[in-house]
Tab-separated table of C-alpha atoms and ligand atoms in Angstrom:
chain	number	residue	atom	x	y	z
P	1	UNK	CA	51.970	129.810	85.452
P	2	UNK	CA	53.922	133.029	86.242
P	3	UNK	CA	56.591	133.432	83.752
P	4	UNK	CA	60.291	134.385	84.891
P	5	UNK	CA	62.329	136.636	83.005
P	6	UNK	CA	66.109	136.263	83.213
P	7	UNK	CA	68.220	139.330	82.917
P	8	UNK	CA	71.863	138.594	82.322
P	9	UNK	CA	74.742	141.000	82.533
P	10	UNK	CA	78.535	140.269	82.603
P	11	UNK	CA	79.859	140.860	86.110
P	12	UNK	CA	82.781	138.659	86.653
P	13	UNK	CA	85.083	136.858	84.232
P	14	UNK	CA	83.258	133.694	83.233
P	15	UNK	CA	80.126	134.226	85.004
P	16	UNK	CA	76.755	136.051	84.494
P	17	UNK	CA	74.328	137.124	87.101
P	18	UNK	CA	70.796	136.387	86.481
P	19	UNK	CA	68.058	138.393	88.139
P	20	UNK	CA	64.492	136.687	88.350
P	21	UNK	CA	62.095	139.601	87.384
P	22	UNK	CA	59.768	139.116	90.201
P	23	UNK	CA	62.521	139.252	92.862
P	24	UNK	CA	65.392	141.399	91.590
P	25	UNK	CA	66.976	141.577	94.926
P	26	UNK	CA	67.811	137.910	94.975
P	27	UNK	CA	70.999	137.481	92.582
P	28	UNK	CA	71.801	133.990	91.475
P	29	UNK	CA	75.237	133.501	90.030
P	30	UNK	CA	75.423	131.197	87.079
P	31	UNK	CA	78.800	130.043	85.886
P	32	UNK	CA	78.722	130.229	82.028
P	33	UNK	CA	81.559	127.773	81.768
P	34	UNK	CA	81.789	125.535	84.804
P	35	UNK	CA	84.459	123.544	83.324
P	36	UNK	CA	86.732	126.360	82.410
P	37	UNK	CA	89.928	126.022	84.323
P	38	UNK	CA	93.347	127.837	84.193
P	39	UNK	CA	95.635	126.841	81.301
P	40	UNK	CA	98.297	125.824	83.715
P	41	UNK	CA	96.241	122.793	84.822
P	42	UNK	CA	94.945	121.858	81.475
P	43	UNK	CA	97.471	119.057	81.165
P	44	UNK	CA	97.207	117.576	84.639
P	45	UNK	CA	96.937	113.794	84.639
P	46	UNK	CA	96.259	111.183	87.164
P	47	UNK	CA	99.315	109.197	88.305
P	48	UNK	CA	99.264	105.723	86.378
P	49	UNK	CA	99.615	103.887	89.682
P	50	UNK	CA	96.414	105.222	91.179
P	51	UNK	CA	94.524	104.495	87.998
P	52	UNK	CA	95.611	100.951	87.877
P	53	UNK	CA	94.989	100.647	91.620
P	54	UNK	CA	91.402	101.743	91.081
P	55	UNK	CA	90.882	99.191	88.222
P	56	UNK	CA	92.501	96.422	90.648
P	57	UNK	CA	90.137	97.248	93.427
P	58	UNK	CA	87.116	97.073	91.052
P	59	UNK	CA	88.054	93.615	90.159
P	60	UNK	CA	88.499	92.792	93.886
P	61	UNK	CA	85.029	94.064	94.491
P	62	UNK	CA	83.825	91.530	92.061
P	63	UNK	CA	85.628	88.834	94.038
P	64	UNK	CA	88.753	88.372	92.015
P	65	UNK	CA	91.978	87.856	93.766
P	66	UNK	CA	94.654	90.473	92.842
P	67	UNK	CA	98.352	90.566	93.855
P	68	UNK	CA	99.204	94.243	94.066
P	69	UNK	CA	102.606	95.237	92.523
P	70	UNK	CA	101.721	98.647	91.350
P	71	UNK	CA	101.764	101.218	94.066
P	72	UNK	CA	105.387	102.227	95.194
P	73	UNK	CA	105.145	102.318	98.980
P	74	UNK	CA	106.587	100.093	101.687
P	75	UNK	CA	104.504	97.055	102.827
P	76	UNK	CA	106.023	97.349	106.279
P	77	UNK	CA	104.447	99.121	108.960
P	78	UNK	CA	106.000	102.295	110.312
P	79	UNK	CA	108.476	101.367	113.007
P	80	UNK	CA	106.935	101.107	116.466
P	81	UNK	CA	109.229	103.541	118.094
P	82	UNK	CA	108.299	106.055	115.550
P	83	UNK	CA	104.450	105.533	115.670
P	84	UNK	CA	104.642	105.717	119.520
P	85	UNK	CA	106.602	109.159	119.264
P	86	UNK	CA	103.807	110.427	117.137
P	87	UNK	CA	101.045	109.144	119.291
P	88	UNK	CA	102.714	110.506	122.513
P	89	UNK	CA	102.986	114.007	120.648
P	90	UNK	CA	99.303	113.988	119.760
P	91	UNK	CA	98.300	112.892	123.349
P	92	UNK	CA	100.394	115.450	125.056
P	93	UNK	CA	98.857	118.217	122.912
P	94	UNK	CA	101.526	118.947	120.422
P	95	UNK	CA	99.094	119.731	117.837
P	96	UNK	CA	99.713	123.449	117.102
P	97	UNK	CA	101.340	125.097	114.138
P	98	UNK	CA	105.062	125.038	113.763
P	99	UNK	CA	107.209	127.404	111.757
P	100	UNK	CA	106.599	126.748	108.101
P	101	UNK	CA	110.015	125.343	107.329
P	102	UNK	CA	109.813	122.813	110.081
P	103	UNK	CA	110.599	122.469	114.004
P	104	UNK	CA	114.134	123.686	114.540
P	105	UNK	CA	115.075	120.504	116.058
P	106	UNK	CA	114.059	118.378	113.061
P	107	UNK	CA	115.689	120.725	110.613
P	108	UNK	CA	118.877	120.278	112.765
P	109	UNK	CA	118.809	116.644	112.912
P	110	UNK	CA	118.106	116.199	109.183
P	111	UNK	CA	120.905	118.588	108.445
P	112	UNK	CA	123.282	116.557	110.445
P	113	UNK	CA	121.939	112.978	109.271
P	114	UNK	CA	121.484	113.798	105.537
P	115	UNK	CA	124.759	115.710	105.312
P	116	UNK	CA	126.725	112.872	106.962
P	117	UNK	CA	125.226	110.309	105.001
P	118	UNK	CA	126.302	112.201	101.721
P	119	UNK	CA	129.655	113.499	102.936
P	120	UNK	CA	128.694	117.095	102.800
P	121	UNK	CA	128.144	119.822	105.578
P	122	UNK	CA	124.437	121.119	105.694
P	123	UNK	CA	123.184	123.836	107.901
P	124	UNK	CA	119.816	123.644	109.488
P	125	UNK	CA	118.868	126.847	107.554
P	126	UNK	CA	119.387	124.930	104.269
P	127	UNK	CA	116.781	122.365	105.288
P	128	UNK	CA	113.076	122.887	104.568
P	129	UNK	CA	110.498	120.411	105.956
P	130	UNK	CA	107.317	119.689	104.288
P	131	UNK	CA	104.603	117.068	104.018
P	132	UNK	CA	106.212	114.709	101.814
P	133	UNK	CA	108.931	114.856	99.344
P	134	UNK	CA	106.565	115.982	96.628
P	135	UNK	CA	106.371	119.560	97.829
P	136	UNK	CA	110.135	119.809	97.116
P	137	UNK	CA	109.640	118.951	93.497
P	138	UNK	CA	107.043	121.451	93.002
P	139	UNK	CA	107.944	124.192	95.265
P	140	UNK	CA	111.644	124.787	94.126
P	141	UNK	CA	110.508	124.339	90.370
P	142	UNK	CA	107.968	127.155	91.125
P	143	UNK	CA	110.711	129.370	92.630
P	144	UNK	CA	113.281	128.800	89.951
P	145	UNK	CA	111.413	128.022	86.536
P	146	UNK	CA	109.376	130.265	84.366
P	147	UNK	CA	108.186	130.772	80.823
P	148	UNK	CA	111.006	130.236	78.377
P	149	UNK	CA	113.027	128.058	80.691
P	150	UNK	CA	113.707	124.609	79.603
P	151	UNK	CA	113.940	121.794	82.247
P	152	UNK	CA	115.693	118.413	81.528
P	153	UNK	CA	114.023	115.370	83.259
P	154	UNK	CA	114.451	111.691	83.043
P	155	UNK	CA	112.233	109.623	80.764
P	156	UNK	CA	110.989	107.031	82.044
P	157	UNK	CA	110.800	109.047	85.221
P	158	UNK	CA	108.400	109.747	88.248
P	159	UNK	CA	105.389	111.232	86.642
P	160	UNK	CA	105.403	114.510	88.871
P	161	UNK	CA	108.483	115.891	87.186
P	162	UNK	CA	106.961	116.590	83.921
P	163	UNK	CA	103.754	118.107	85.789
P	164	UNK	CA	105.761	120.319	87.906
P	165	UNK	CA	107.646	121.726	84.937
P	166	UNK	CA	104.536	122.280	83.161
P	167	UNK	CA	102.755	123.977	86.127
P	168	UNK	CA	105.598	126.410	86.577
P	169	UNK	CA	105.358	127.464	82.896
P	170	UNK	CA	108.705	125.689	81.834
P	171	UNK	CA	109.429	123.453	78.835
P	172	UNK	CA	109.809	119.834	79.702
P	173	UNK	CA	112.732	118.255	77.886
P	174	UNK	CA	112.988	114.575	78.366
P	175	UNK	CA	116.243	112.674	78.418
P	176	UNK	CA	116.152	108.998	77.711
P	177	UNK	CA	117.097	106.450	80.244
P	178	UNK	CA	118.565	103.663	78.466
P	179	UNK	CA	118.623	99.787	79.533
P	180	UNK	CA	121.915	99.322	77.770
P	181	UNK	CA	123.190	102.154	79.987
P	182	UNK	CA	121.709	100.388	83.124
P	183	UNK	CA	119.115	103.095	83.008
P	184	UNK	CA	121.489	105.947	83.667
P	185	UNK	CA	120.960	109.108	81.552
P	186	UNK	CA	121.954	108.866	77.899
P	187	UNK	CA	124.719	111.280	78.132
P	188	UNK	CA	124.984	111.856	74.340
P	189	UNK	CA	121.317	112.883	74.331
P	190	UNK	CA	121.808	115.096	77.433
P	191	UNK	CA	124.700	116.832	75.868
P	192	UNK	CA	122.702	117.448	72.724
P	193	UNK	CA	119.762	118.856	74.661
P	194	UNK	CA	121.345	121.089	77.309
P	195	UNK	CA	121.605	124.719	76.272
P	196	UNK	CA	121.562	128.248	77.598
P	197	UNK	CA	117.735	127.998	78.244
P	198	UNK	CA	118.282	124.984	80.545
P	199	UNK	CA	117.377	126.430	83.892
P	200	UNK	CA	117.031	122.970	85.854
P	201	UNK	CA	118.130	119.342	85.377
P	202	UNK	CA	116.229	116.719	87.419
P	203	UNK	CA	117.907	113.681	88.430
P	204	UNK	CA	116.551	110.655	90.357
P	205	UNK	CA	118.997	108.237	91.720
P	206	UNK	CA	118.133	105.374	92.809
P	207	UNK	CA	115.347	105.828	90.255
P	208	UNK	CA	111.892	105.167	90.107
P	209	UNK	CA	110.541	103.203	87.895
P	210	UNK	CA	113.851	101.526	86.805
P	211	UNK	CA	115.748	101.092	90.061
P	212	UNK	CA	118.793	102.413	88.183
P	213	UNK	CA	121.577	104.248	89.932
P	214	UNK	CA	123.369	106.839	88.102
P	215	UNK	CA	127.250	106.152	88.271
P	216	UNK	CA	129.598	108.809	89.909
P	217	UNK	CA	131.281	109.512	86.504
P	218	UNK	CA	127.802	110.318	84.867
P	219	UNK	CA	126.951	112.620	87.556
P	220	UNK	CA	130.219	114.493	87.322
P	221	UNK	CA	129.519	114.773	83.535
P	222	UNK	CA	126.064	116.306	84.146
P	223	UNK	CA	127.289	118.549	86.907
P	224	UNK	CA	130.078	119.963	84.547
P	225	UNK	CA	127.447	120.557	81.877
P	226	UNK	CA	125.365	122.333	84.559
P	227	UNK	CA	128.009	124.727	85.401
P	228	UNK	CA	128.866	125.343	81.760
P	229	UNK	CA	125.184	126.432	81.379
P	230	UNK	CA	124.642	127.768	84.899
P	231	UNK	CA	121.547	125.313	85.572
P	232	UNK	CA	120.317	124.252	88.786
P	233	UNK	CA	119.957	120.510	89.464
P	234	UNK	CA	117.200	118.921	91.385
P	235	UNK	CA	118.536	115.561	92.817
P	236	UNK	CA	115.546	113.357	93.826
P	237	UNK	CA	117.168	110.983	96.435
P	238	UNK	CA	114.207	109.684	98.245
P	239	UNK	CA	115.658	106.018	97.581
P	240	UNK	CA	118.955	106.816	98.688
P	241	UNK	CA	118.881	104.447	101.563
P	242	UNK	CA	117.675	101.588	99.292
P	243	UNK	CA	120.856	100.871	97.780
P	244	UNK	CA	122.067	97.072	97.253
P	245	UNK	CA	125.659	96.368	97.347
P	246	UNK	CA	128.501	98.042	99.237
P	247	UNK	CA	129.057	101.037	97.032
P	248	UNK	CA	125.980	102.971	97.791
P	249	UNK	CA	124.797	105.945	95.517
P	250	UNK	CA	126.591	109.169	95.138
P	251	UNK	CA	124.761	112.403	95.747
P	252	UNK	CA	125.635	115.055	92.999
P	253	UNK	CA	125.738	117.458	95.870
P	254	UNK	CA	128.804	115.783	97.117
P	255	UNK	CA	130.763	116.505	94.003
P	256	UNK	CA	132.899	119.616	94.043
P	257	UNK	CA	130.846	122.507	93.092
P	258	UNK	CA	127.714	120.400	93.260
P	259	UNK	CA	126.121	121.808	96.394
P	260	UNK	CA	125.683	125.418	95.457
P	261	UNK	CA	123.312	124.533	92.464
P	262	UNK	CA	121.571	121.417	93.955
P	263	UNK	CA	118.195	120.982	95.573
P	264	UNK	CA	118.343	117.514	97.291
P	265	UNK	CA	114.891	116.067	97.586
P	266	UNK	CA	114.444	113.477	100.239
P	267	UNK	CA	111.984	112.123	102.755
P	268	UNK	CA	110.706	109.649	105.271
P	269	UNK	CA	108.144	107.841	103.030
P	270	UNK	CA	110.310	105.057	101.784
P	271	UNK	CA	113.004	104.628	104.171
P	272	UNK	CA	110.890	104.632	107.494
P	273	UNK	CA	107.840	103.324	105.851
P	274	UNK	CA	105.939	106.725	106.753
P	275	UNK	CA	104.306	107.244	103.238
P	276	UNK	CA	101.032	108.248	104.987
P	277	UNK	CA	102.630	110.392	107.666
P	278	UNK	CA	103.607	112.885	104.874
P	279	UNK	CA	107.058	113.855	105.887
P	280	UNK	CA	109.817	114.898	103.482
P	281	UNK	CA	112.444	117.703	103.036
P	282	UNK	CA	114.583	119.736	100.774
P	283	UNK	CA	118.161	120.710	101.077
P	284	UNK	CA	119.190	123.703	99.035
P	285	UNK	CA	121.125	126.973	99.203
P	286	UNK	CA	119.784	129.439	101.936
P	287	UNK	CA	118.438	131.928	99.676
P	288	UNK	CA	116.374	129.439	97.842
P	289	UNK	CA	115.214	127.743	101.019
P	290	UNK	CA	113.853	131.090	102.178
P	291	UNK	CA	111.796	131.407	99.151
P	292	UNK	CA	110.488	127.750	99.431
P	293	UNK	CA	109.772	128.476	103.111
P	294	UNK	CA	107.456	131.343	101.778
P	295	UNK	CA	105.741	128.997	99.190
P	296	UNK	CA	105.163	126.580	102.068
P	297	UNK	CA	103.696	129.095	104.395
P	298	UNK	CA	101.178	130.282	101.715
P	299	UNK	CA	100.285	126.787	100.585
P	300	UNK	CA	100.398	123.997	103.252
P	301	UNK	CA	101.235	126.463	106.315
P	302	UNK	CA	103.304	123.750	107.890
P	303	UNK	CA	103.613	120.078	108.386
P	304	UNK	CA	101.775	118.170	110.868
P	305	UNK	CA	103.333	118.840	114.277
P	306	UNK	CA	103.139	115.137	115.582
P	307	UNK	CA	104.401	113.972	112.141
P	308	UNK	CA	107.576	116.076	112.460
P	309	UNK	CA	108.151	114.767	116.106
P	310	UNK	CA	107.812	111.265	114.785
P	311	UNK	CA	110.431	112.206	112.169
P	312	UNK	CA	112.820	113.361	114.954
P	313	UNK	CA	112.420	109.858	116.717
P	314	UNK	CA	112.959	108.296	113.143
P	315	UNK	CA	116.406	109.804	112.719
P	316	UNK	CA	117.453	109.823	116.341
P	317	UNK	CA	116.323	106.196	117.072
P	318	UNK	CA	117.707	102.845	115.989
P	319	UNK	CA	118.708	102.424	112.398
P	320	UNK	CA	119.010	98.606	112.310
P	321	UNK	CA	115.419	98.115	111.321
P	322	UNK	CA	116.145	100.214	108.046
P	323	UNK	CA	119.040	97.987	107.393
P	324	UNK	CA	116.956	94.712	108.031
P	325	UNK	CA	114.060	96.143	105.745
P	326	UNK	CA	116.697	96.892	103.127
P	327	UNK	CA	118.101	93.381	103.291
P	328	UNK	CA	114.393	91.994	102.981
P	329	UNK	CA	114.019	94.004	99.780
P	330	UNK	CA	117.141	92.657	98.295
P	331	UNK	CA	115.968	89.141	98.961
P	332	UNK	CA	112.757	90.079	97.069
P	333	UNK	CA	114.640	91.825	94.276
P	334	UNK	CA	116.685	88.779	93.681
P	335	UNK	CA	113.672	86.505	93.769
P	336	UNK	CA	111.646	88.793	91.260
P	337	UNK	CA	114.497	89.278	88.731
P	338	UNK	CA	115.318	85.439	88.594
P	339	UNK	CA	111.661	84.741	88.280
P	340	UNK	CA	111.173	87.116	85.590
P	341	UNK	CA	114.176	85.957	83.635
P	342	UNK	CA	113.013	82.525	83.707
P	343	UNK	CA	109.649	83.659	81.613
P	344	UNK	CA	110.194	83.169	77.960
P	345	UNK	CA	110.105	86.655	76.283
P	346	UNK	CA	110.948	88.674	79.485
P	347	UNK	CA	114.423	90.000	80.422
P	348	UNK	CA	114.911	91.795	83.430
P	349	UNK	CA	118.134	93.740	84.676
P	350	UNK	CA	119.118	93.596	88.474
P	351	UNK	CA	118.544	97.015	89.637
P	352	UNK	CA	120.847	98.575	92.222
P	353	UNK	CA	118.351	100.353	94.208
P	354	UNK	CA	114.707	101.372	95.147
P	355	UNK	CA	112.085	98.705	95.174
P	356	UNK	CA	111.305	98.339	91.452
P	357	UNK	CA	112.233	96.255	88.569
P	358	UNK	CA	111.535	97.461	84.961
P	359	UNK	CA	111.432	94.143	82.767
P	360	UNK	CA	111.833	94.473	78.875
P	361	UNK	CA	108.714	92.893	77.247
P	362	UNK	CA	109.402	93.992	73.864
P	363	UNK	CA	109.280	90.367	72.571
P	364	UNK	CA	105.623	90.193	73.112
P	365	UNK	CA	105.101	92.978	70.333
P	366	UNK	CA	102.213	94.568	72.328
P	367	UNK	CA	102.005	98.127	73.717
P	368	UNK	CA	102.974	97.968	77.424
P	369	UNK	CA	99.567	99.364	78.362
P	370	UNK	CA	97.791	96.441	76.770
P	371	UNK	CA	100.124	93.815	78.188
P	372	UNK	CA	99.659	95.439	81.683
P	373	UNK	CA	95.842	95.297	81.289
P	374	UNK	CA	96.003	91.652	80.071
P	375	UNK	CA	98.222	90.781	83.179
P	376	UNK	CA	95.738	92.375	85.463
P	377	UNK	CA	92.700	90.715	83.814
P	378	UNK	CA	94.022	87.242	83.103
P	379	UNK	CA	96.656	86.786	85.851
P	380	UNK	CA	95.200	88.961	88.608
P	381	UNK	CA	98.667	90.890	88.879
P	382	UNK	CA	98.390	94.703	89.172
P	383	UNK	CA	101.373	96.254	87.634
P	384	UNK	CA	102.286	99.367	85.518
P	385	UNK	CA	103.130	99.719	81.845
P	386	UNK	CA	106.592	101.529	81.499
P	387	UNK	CA	104.627	104.230	79.505
P	388	UNK	CA	103.162	105.450	82.842
P	389	UNK	CA	106.473	106.995	83.146
P	390	UNK	CA	106.967	108.571	79.848
P	391	UNK	CA	107.123	107.524	76.181
P	392	UNK	CA	110.589	106.092	76.473
P	393	UNK	CA	109.028	103.498	79.024
P	394	UNK	CA	107.322	101.760	76.000
P	395	UNK	CA	108.530	97.979	75.833
P	396	UNK	CA	108.615	97.774	79.737
P	397	UNK	CA	106.782	97.108	82.730
P	398	UNK	CA	107.271	98.484	86.059
P	399	UNK	CA	106.989	96.117	89.015
P	400	UNK	CA	106.971	97.176	92.491
P	401	UNK	CA	108.398	94.283	94.779
P	402	UNK	CA	107.409	95.811	98.017
P	403	UNK	CA	105.300	92.707	98.711
P	404	UNK	CA	105.755	89.539	100.529
P	405	UNK	CA	108.030	86.728	99.049
P	406	UNK	CA	104.965	84.473	98.866
P	407	UNK	CA	103.000	86.970	96.943
P	408	UNK	CA	105.792	87.790	94.509
P	409	UNK	CA	106.348	84.039	93.902
P	410	UNK	CA	102.592	83.595	93.339
P	411	UNK	CA	102.603	86.701	90.947
P	412	UNK	CA	105.526	85.206	88.956
P	413	UNK	CA	103.842	81.945	88.450
P	414	UNK	CA	100.590	83.560	87.439
P	415	UNK	CA	102.449	85.857	84.889
P	416	UNK	CA	104.378	82.842	83.529
P	417	UNK	CA	101.135	80.977	82.874
P	418	UNK	CA	99.437	84.065	81.185
P	419	UNK	CA	102.240	84.819	79.127
P	420	UNK	CA	102.898	81.447	77.794
P	421	UNK	CA	100.277	81.740	75.183
P	422	UNK	CA	101.331	85.245	74.154
P	423	UNK	CA	104.730	84.520	72.495
L	501	PLP	N1	110.093	110.896	94.168
L	501	PLP	C1	109.947	109.699	93.756
L	501	PLP	C2	111.049	109.149	92.746
L	501	PLP	C3	109.030	108.902	94.255
L	501	PLP	O1	109.054	107.528	93.837
L	501	PLP	C4	108.097	109.383	95.171
L	501	PLP	C5	106.786	108.496	95.533
L	501	PLP	O2	106.751	107.511	95.067
L	501	PLP	C6	108.278	110.681	95.552
L	501	PLP	C7	109.161	111.442	95.143
L	501	PLP	C8	107.248	111.276	96.417
L	501	PLP	O3	107.504	111.010	97.986
L	501	PLP	P1	106.627	111.323	99.062
L	501	PLP	O4	105.453	110.211	99.173
L	501	PLP	O5	107.467	111.402	100.252
L	501	PLP	O6	105.917	112.951	98.629
């Protein structure tokens, strides 16, 4: 057998080039460390909801009946007028690139609609459209935060917050959300943590995972501190249209002095049941909007044209369906809160917004992840441990009630039965 000698020489960082002696003209690149990735992604983790969904689906594949209360997306179909606008756009050939920050008509109608709902004036140039709300968590953070900068964010909070801070090289500084405070920021902790290195404060109202709404007085307190330390505010308001009760939720951008340091993050996924269309937007001062537009240009290019056209229809079309869906969520919320409070060992506040409840399960004395796993295996109810949203989520579960009342009732009965023996 002919022996093959391998020559190695350093060519590119992390790679070697091997040359078979009998055919030196044919170079074969061999990666020395195929699993060596840039430091900035070393802490990336899967979102808890997708991990539990995968486990639930594996059980379903074995024939188990699982009730899904883990993934946070509307169970309603996209409203037909919106879907048909998208279909017509595709059929009529509106499938080319658009300007990276969005179709002018969409930016204009978002500026008008989002501004009116918050009681502020927004110009179309302040609006940047992207594929979902998520880009407006990442891209403004990339534009503003660098090494040495601290970013305050809610814990428990949407998992992407910590991730985007780490990706941009900043230092994540969690502020606890406390049950005794209706899951608003713990302002004492906040005051102790904000300092001259704080570059950005991330807020989420109404909140995922708690459903909490930050009271206007707390927003004013946070804004005053942001002004004192000249920090930016990122207000994730994706659940702004899902608020129960008459008062609604205040946008920090509507408070005096708020607009010039606030990035509003919002989108169509929750309000219009358009999660899979990928459509969201950010509203921010023009100079920052230009930079975020550039980041979009060089990352996603633009948002799907027909999706944007469907978005115009969503805002211009009838809004009664949004209200009807919200009323249905409220009935489900009331059902699940009452049902959870009837289970010995569980206590649950009545959240004012979004479609999540965050029951306290500390009485069971188990880590939340273990309890969530037990409920999946024993009761066939898929839900998330509070710790999927940060360390301060320990002792809680997150349940998404975007499911039919029949399924919610069945899940409550199964949970009550499974938890009976645990206390
Ligand atoms: N922000 C929060 C608080 C969310 O819960 C979600 C989705 O679950 C998002 C942002 C992302 O929204 P989108 O799907 O529009 O990117």
